[in-house]
Amino acid sequence: MTRVKNEHYVPQGYLRKFASQDEKIWVFDKTTQASFETGIRNIASETHFYDAPGVARQSGVAQLIEKAL
């Protein structure tokens, strides 16, 4: 089973509607008060976001939610 590492909580299809032709989007970071341009693959995602809590990542069980989605 292929492990998914970078999991989006905002679908990339939604982000593409706001992106330029080269799939870049402007982002404002509220904590640092900085704005920057980045690719849609790098934004609105976290590492292992949908992994089941308390389950060892080495087991295939941790990503059952990701695979179901």
Coordinates of C-alpha atoms in Angstrom, one line a residue:
M1 CA 0.0 0.0 0.0
T2 CA 1.3 3.4 -0.9
R3 CA 1.7 5.8 2.0
V4 CA 0.4 9.3 1.6
K5 CA 2.5 11.9 3.4
N6 CA 1.3 15.4 2.4
E7 CA -2.5 15.4 2.9
H8 CA -4.7 18.4 1.9
Y9 CA -7.5 19.6 4.0
V10 CA -8.6 22.0 1.2
P11 CA -8.9 20.1 -2.1
Q12 CA -6.4 21.2 -4.7
G13 CA -9.3 21.4 -7.2
Y14 CA -10.7 24.3 -5.1
L15 CA -7.4 26.0 -4.9
R16 CA -6.9 25.8 -8.7
K17 CA -9.9 28.2 -9.1
F18 CA -7.8 30.9 -7.3
A19 CA -4.4 30.0 -8.8
S20 CA -2.5 31.4 -11.8
Q21 CA -1.9 29.3 -14.9
D22 CA 1.3 27.9 -13.4
E23 CA -0.7 26.8 -10.3
K24 CA 0.7 29.4 -8.0
I25 CA -1.4 31.1 -5.3
W26 CA -0.7 34.1 -3.0
V27 CA -0.9 33.3 0.7
F28 CA -1.0 35.4 3.8
D29 CA 0.4 34.0 7.0
K30 CA -1.4 35.6 9.9
T31 CA 1.2 34.6 12.5
T32 CA 4.1 36.2 10.7
Q33 CA 2.1 38.9 8.9
A34 CA 3.9 37.9 5.7
S35 CA 2.6 37.2 2.2
F36 CA 4.2 35.0 -0.3
E37 CA 3.5 33.0 -3.5
T38 CA 3.6 29.3 -3.5
G39 CA 2.3 26.3 -5.4
I40 CA -1.1 24.7 -4.6
R41 CA 0.6 21.5 -3.7
N42 CA 2.4 23.2 -0.8
I43 CA -0.6 25.0 0.9
A44 CA -3.6 23.9 2.9
S45 CA -2.0 20.6 3.8
E46 CA -0.2 18.9 6.6
T47 CA 2.0 15.8 7.0
H48 CA -0.1 12.8 8.0
F49 CA -3.2 14.9 8.5
Y50 CA -5.8 12.1 8.1
D51 CA -3.8 9.4 9.9
A52 CA -5.7 7.7 12.7
P53 CA -4.5 9.1 16.1
G54 CA -2.7 6.6 18.4
V55 CA -2.0 4.1 15.6
A56 CA 1.6 3.3 14.6
R57 CA 2.4 4.8 11.2
Q58 CA 4.2 1.7 10.2
S59 CA 1.0 -0.3 10.2
G60 CA -1.4 0.0 7.2
V61 CA -4.2 0.8 9.7
A62 CA -3.0 4.4 10.2
Q63 CA -4.1 5.6 6.8
L64 CA -7.5 3.9 6.6
I65 CA -9.2 7.3 6.6
E66 CA -7.0 8.7 3.9
K67 CA -7.7 5.7 1.6
A68 CA -11.4 5.8 2.3
L69 CA -11.5 9.5 1.2

